[in-house]
CSV table of C-alpha atoms in Angstrom, one decimal:
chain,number,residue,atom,x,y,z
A,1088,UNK,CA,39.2,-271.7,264.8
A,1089,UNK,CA,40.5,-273.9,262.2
A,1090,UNK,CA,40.3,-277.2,262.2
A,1091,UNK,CA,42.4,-280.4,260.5
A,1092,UNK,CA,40.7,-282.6,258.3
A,1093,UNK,CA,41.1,-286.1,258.6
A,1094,UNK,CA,41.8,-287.1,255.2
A,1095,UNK,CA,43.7,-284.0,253.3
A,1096,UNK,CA,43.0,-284.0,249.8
A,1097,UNK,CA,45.0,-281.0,249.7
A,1098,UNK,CA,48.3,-282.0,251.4
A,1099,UNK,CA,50.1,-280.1,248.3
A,1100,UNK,CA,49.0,-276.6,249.6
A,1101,UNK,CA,51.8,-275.0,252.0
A,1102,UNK,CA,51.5,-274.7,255.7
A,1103,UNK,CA,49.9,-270.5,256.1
A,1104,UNK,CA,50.6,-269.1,259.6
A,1105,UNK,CA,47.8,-266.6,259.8
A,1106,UNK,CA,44.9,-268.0,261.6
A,1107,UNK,CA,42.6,-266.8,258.8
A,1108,UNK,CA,44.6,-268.1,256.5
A,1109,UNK,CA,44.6,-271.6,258.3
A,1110,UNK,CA,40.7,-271.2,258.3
A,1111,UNK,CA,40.5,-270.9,254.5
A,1112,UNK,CA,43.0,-273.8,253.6
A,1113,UNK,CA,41.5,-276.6,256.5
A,1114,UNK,CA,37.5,-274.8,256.7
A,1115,UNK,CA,36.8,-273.8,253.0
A,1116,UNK,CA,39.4,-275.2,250.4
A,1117,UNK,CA,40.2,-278.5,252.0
A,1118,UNK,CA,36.3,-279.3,252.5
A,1119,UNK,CA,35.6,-278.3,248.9
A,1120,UNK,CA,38.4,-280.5,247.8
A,1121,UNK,CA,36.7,-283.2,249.8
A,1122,UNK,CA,33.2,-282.9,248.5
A,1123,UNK,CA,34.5,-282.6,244.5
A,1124,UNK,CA,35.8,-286.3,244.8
A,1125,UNK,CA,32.7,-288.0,246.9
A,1126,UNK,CA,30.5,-285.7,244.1
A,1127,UNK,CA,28.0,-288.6,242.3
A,1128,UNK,CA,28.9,-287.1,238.9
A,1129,UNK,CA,32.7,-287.3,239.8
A,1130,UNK,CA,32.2,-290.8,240.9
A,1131,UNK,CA,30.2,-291.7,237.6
A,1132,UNK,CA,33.4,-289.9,235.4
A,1133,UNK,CA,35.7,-292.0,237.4
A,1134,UNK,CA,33.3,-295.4,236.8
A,1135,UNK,CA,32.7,-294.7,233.4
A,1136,UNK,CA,29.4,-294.3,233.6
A,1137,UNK,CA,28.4,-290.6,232.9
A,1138,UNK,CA,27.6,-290.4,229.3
A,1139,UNK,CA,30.8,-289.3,226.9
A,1140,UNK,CA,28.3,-286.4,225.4
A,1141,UNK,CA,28.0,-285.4,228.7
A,1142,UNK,CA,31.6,-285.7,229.5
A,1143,UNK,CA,32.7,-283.8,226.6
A,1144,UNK,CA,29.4,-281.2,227.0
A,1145,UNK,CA,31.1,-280.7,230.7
A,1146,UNK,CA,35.2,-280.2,229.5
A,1147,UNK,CA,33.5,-277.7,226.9
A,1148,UNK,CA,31.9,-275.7,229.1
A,1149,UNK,CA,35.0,-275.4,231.3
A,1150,UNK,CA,37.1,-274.6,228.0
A,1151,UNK,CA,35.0,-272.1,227.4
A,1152,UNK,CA,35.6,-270.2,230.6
A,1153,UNK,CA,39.8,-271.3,230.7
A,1154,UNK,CA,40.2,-269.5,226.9
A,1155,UNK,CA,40.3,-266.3,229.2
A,1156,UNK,CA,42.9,-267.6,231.7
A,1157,UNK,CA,46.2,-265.9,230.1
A,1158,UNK,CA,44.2,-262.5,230.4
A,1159,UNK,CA,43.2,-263.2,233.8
A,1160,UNK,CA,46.4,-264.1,235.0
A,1161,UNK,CA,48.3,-261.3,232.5
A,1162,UNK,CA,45.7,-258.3,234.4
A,1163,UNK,CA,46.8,-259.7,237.6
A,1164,UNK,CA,50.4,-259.3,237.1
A,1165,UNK,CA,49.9,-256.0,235.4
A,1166,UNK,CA,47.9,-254.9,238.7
A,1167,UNK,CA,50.3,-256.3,241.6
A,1168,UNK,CA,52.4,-253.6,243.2
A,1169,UNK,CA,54.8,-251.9,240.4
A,1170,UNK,CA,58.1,-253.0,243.1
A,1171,UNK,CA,57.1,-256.4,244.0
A,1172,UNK,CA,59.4,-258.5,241.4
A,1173,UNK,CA,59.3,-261.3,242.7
A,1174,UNK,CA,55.2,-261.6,242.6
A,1175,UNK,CA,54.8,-259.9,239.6
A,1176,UNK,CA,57.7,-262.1,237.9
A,1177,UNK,CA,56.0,-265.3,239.2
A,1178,UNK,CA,52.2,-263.9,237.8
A,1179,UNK,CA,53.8,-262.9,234.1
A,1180,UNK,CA,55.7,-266.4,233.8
A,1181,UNK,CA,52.3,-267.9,235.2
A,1182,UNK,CA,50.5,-265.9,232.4
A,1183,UNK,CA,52.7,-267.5,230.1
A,1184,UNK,CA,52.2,-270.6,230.7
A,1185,UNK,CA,48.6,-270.6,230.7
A,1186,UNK,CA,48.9,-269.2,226.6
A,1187,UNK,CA,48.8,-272.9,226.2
A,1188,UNK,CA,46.3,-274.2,228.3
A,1189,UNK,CA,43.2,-273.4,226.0
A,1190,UNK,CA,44.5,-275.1,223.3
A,1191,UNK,CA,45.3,-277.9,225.3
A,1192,UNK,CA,41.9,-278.4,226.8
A,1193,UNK,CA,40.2,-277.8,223.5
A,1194,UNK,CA,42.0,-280.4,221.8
A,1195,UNK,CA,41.3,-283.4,224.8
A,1196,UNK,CA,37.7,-281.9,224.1
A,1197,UNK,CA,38.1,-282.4,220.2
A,1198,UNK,CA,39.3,-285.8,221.1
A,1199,UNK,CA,36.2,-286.4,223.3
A,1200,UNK,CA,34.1,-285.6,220.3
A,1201,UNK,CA,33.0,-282.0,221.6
A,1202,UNK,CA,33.4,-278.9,220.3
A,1203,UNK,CA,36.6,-277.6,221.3
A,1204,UNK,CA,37.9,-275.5,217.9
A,1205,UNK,CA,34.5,-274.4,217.9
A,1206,UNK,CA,35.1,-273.0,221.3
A,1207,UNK,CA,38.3,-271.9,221.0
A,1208,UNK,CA,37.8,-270.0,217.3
A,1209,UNK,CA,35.1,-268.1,219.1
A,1210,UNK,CA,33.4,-265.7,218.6
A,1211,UNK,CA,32.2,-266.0,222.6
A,1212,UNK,CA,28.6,-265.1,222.2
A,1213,UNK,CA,28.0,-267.1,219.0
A,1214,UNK,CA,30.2,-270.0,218.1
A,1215,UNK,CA,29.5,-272.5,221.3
A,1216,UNK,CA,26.3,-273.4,223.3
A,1217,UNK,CA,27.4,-272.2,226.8
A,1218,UNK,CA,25.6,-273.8,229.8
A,1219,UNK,CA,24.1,-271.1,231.9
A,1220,UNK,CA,26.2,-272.0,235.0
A,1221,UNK,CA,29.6,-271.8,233.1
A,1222,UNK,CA,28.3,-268.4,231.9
A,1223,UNK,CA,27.6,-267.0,235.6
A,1224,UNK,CA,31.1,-268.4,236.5
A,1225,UNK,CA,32.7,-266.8,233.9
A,1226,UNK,CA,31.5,-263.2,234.7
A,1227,UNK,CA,32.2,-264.0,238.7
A,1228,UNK,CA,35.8,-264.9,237.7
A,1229,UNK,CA,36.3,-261.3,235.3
A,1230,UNK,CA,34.6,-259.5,237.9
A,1231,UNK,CA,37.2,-260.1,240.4
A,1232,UNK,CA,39.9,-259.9,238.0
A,1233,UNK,CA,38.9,-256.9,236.2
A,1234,UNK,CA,36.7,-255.2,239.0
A,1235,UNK,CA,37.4,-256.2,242.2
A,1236,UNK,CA,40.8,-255.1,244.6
A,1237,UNK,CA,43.8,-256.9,243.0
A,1238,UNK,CA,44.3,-259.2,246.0
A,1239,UNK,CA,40.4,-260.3,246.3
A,1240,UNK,CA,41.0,-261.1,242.4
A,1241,UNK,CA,44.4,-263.1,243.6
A,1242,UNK,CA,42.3,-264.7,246.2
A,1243,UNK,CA,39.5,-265.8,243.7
A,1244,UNK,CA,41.8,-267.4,241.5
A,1245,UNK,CA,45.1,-268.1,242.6
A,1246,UNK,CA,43.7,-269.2,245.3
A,1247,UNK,CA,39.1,-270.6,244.5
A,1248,UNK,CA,41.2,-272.6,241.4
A,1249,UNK,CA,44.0,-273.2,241.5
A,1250,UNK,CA,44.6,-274.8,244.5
A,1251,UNK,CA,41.2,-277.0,244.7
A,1252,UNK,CA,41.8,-278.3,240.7
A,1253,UNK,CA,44.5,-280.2,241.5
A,1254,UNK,CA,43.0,-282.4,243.6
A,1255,UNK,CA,40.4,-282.9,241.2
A,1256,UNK,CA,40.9,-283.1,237.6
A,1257,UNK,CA,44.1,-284.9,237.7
A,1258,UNK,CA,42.0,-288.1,238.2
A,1259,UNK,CA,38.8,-287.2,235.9
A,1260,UNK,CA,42.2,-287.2,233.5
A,1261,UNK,CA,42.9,-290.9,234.5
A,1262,UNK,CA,38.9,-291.5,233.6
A,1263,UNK,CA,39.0,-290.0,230.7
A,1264,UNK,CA,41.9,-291.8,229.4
A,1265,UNK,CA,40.3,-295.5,231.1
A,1266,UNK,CA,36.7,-295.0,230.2
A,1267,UNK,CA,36.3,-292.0,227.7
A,1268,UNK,CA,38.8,-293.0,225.2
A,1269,UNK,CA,41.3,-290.2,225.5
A,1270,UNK,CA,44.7,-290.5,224.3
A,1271,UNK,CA,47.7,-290.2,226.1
A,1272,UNK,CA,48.7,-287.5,223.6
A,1273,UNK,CA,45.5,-285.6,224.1
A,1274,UNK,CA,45.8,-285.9,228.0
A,1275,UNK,CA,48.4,-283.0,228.5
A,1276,UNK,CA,45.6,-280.6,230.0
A,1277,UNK,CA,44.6,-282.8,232.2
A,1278,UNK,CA,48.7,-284.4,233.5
A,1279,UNK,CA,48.9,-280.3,234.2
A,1280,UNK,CA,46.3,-279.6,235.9
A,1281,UNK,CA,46.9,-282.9,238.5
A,1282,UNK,CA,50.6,-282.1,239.0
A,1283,UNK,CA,53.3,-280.2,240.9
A,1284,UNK,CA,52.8,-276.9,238.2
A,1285,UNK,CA,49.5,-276.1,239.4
A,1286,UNK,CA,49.5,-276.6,242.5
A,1287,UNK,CA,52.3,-274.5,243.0
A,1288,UNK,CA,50.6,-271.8,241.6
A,1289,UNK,CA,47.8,-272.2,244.3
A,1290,UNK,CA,50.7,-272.0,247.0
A,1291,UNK,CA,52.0,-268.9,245.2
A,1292,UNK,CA,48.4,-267.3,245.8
A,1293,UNK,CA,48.1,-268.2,249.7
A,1294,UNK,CA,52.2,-266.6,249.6
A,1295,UNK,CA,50.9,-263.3,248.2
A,1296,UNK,CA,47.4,-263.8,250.7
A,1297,UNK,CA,50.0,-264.0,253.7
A,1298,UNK,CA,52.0,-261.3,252.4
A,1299,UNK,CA,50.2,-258.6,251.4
A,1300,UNK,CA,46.6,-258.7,253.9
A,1301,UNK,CA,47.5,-257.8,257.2
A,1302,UNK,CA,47.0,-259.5,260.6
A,1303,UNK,CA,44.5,-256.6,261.5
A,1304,UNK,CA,43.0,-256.1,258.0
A,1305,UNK,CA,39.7,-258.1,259.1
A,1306,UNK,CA,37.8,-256.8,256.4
A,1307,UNK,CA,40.0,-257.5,253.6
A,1308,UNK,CA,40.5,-261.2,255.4
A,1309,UNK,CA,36.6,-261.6,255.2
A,1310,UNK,CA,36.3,-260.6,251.1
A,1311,UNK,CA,39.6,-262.8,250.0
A,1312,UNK,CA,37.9,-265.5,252.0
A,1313,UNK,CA,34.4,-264.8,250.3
A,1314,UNK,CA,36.4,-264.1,246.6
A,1315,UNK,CA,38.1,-267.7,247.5
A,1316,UNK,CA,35.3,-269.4,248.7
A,1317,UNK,CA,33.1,-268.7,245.9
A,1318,UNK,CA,35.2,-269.7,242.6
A,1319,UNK,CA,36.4,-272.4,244.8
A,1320,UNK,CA,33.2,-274.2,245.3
A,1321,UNK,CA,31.9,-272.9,241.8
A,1322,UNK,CA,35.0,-275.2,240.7
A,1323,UNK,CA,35.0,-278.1,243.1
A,1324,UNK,CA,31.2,-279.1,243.2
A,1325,UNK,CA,29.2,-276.0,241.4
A,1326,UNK,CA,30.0,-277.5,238.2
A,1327,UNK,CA,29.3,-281.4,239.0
A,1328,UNK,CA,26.4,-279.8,240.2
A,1329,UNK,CA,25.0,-278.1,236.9
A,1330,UNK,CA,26.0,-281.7,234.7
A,1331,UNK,CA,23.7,-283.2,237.3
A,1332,UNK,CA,21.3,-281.1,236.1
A,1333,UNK,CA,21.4,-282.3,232.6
């Protein structure tokens, strides 16, 4: 049975009529949402007080794993159903879009005094001192994508990011700028990934979740919930949780 939180931190997600659909917006991605802002290394970005190295060290890592984001997204459109237009038009446009994000999060980490080209240049493996964590994210996210039953990869990240970042890293944006001296101009990553863009994107995912896994499919309900579940708390308080380990 789903239940309503109190105070939604994901109000931007749309209203889902399946039950197990309610169950993962108000009993997994809500929740996650929740516990990402009361995080104490969230609370320390937004105070000023976590170290800029480790501020920058933590974008980096993420940049790392977000340079793969317009072949994630551009697989995903190339595996949903030949016939479905609308979807796959939404997923290809989406794919587009994200061409820019890795530049735009390696610059703000540039800015921060990291080492965003260094990141972004590549190569993977050699160029940039991946945290362990980021690296076992990484390979969760491309084995869902590349691996994994096109809708439990739509689940994992249409759904386990993009609908709990919003809610998140539109206000370690506002730190950054306040406390970490980021620019306005070096801010776009971050004005994105807090606004109306990507959280419709996370709607679009629980659209396709609704659409295509049916009200009797229990088991394919159960591994979209698990694919979401994962990524989404791997995003929302796995990676607080590995800076906190620093």
């Amino acid at each position: 049975m789903a239940t309503v939180a109190q105070d939604v931190h994901t109000a931007y997600l749309i209203d889902v009529k399946a039950d197990w659909l309610r169950h993962l917006k108000n009993d997994v991605l809500e929740p996650v949402a929740a516990a990402a802002l009361a995080h104490p290394v969230l609370k320390d970005i937004e105070a000023g007080r976590l170290p800029k190295d480790k501020f920058a060290r933590m974008m980096a890592n993420l940049c790392w794993v977000i340079t793969g984001f317009p072949e994630y997204v551009s697989a995903l459109a190339a595996g949903c159903p030949k016939n479905d237009h609308v979807v796959k038009a939404a997923l290809l446009e989406n794919a587009y879009i994200e061409r820019d994000h890795p530049f735009l999060l390696a610059q703000a980490v540039n800015a921060l005094g990291g080492p965003g080209d260094a990141v972004l240049e590549g190569p993977d493996w050699v160029s940039f001192d991946f945290d362990p964590y980021i690296h076992m994210l990484r390979m969760v996210i491309e084995g869902y994508v590349f691996h994994r039953p096109w809708i439990e990869g739509m689940a994992a990240t249409a759904v386990g990011v993009e609908s709990v970042v919003p809610a998140v890293f539109g206000r370690i944006g506002e730190a950054a700028i306040k406390h970490y001296g980021l620019a306005e101009e070096d801010a776009e990553w971050f004005r994105i990934h807090g606004g109306e863009v990507e959280m419709e994107h996370g709607n679009e995912g629980l659209r396709v979740l609704e659409k295509y896994v049916a009200a009797d499919d229990i088991n394919t309900q159960k591994a979209c919930i698990a694919g979401a579940s994962l990524v989404a708390h791997a995003i929302g308080t796995g990676l607080f949780d590995a800076v906190a380990r620093w």
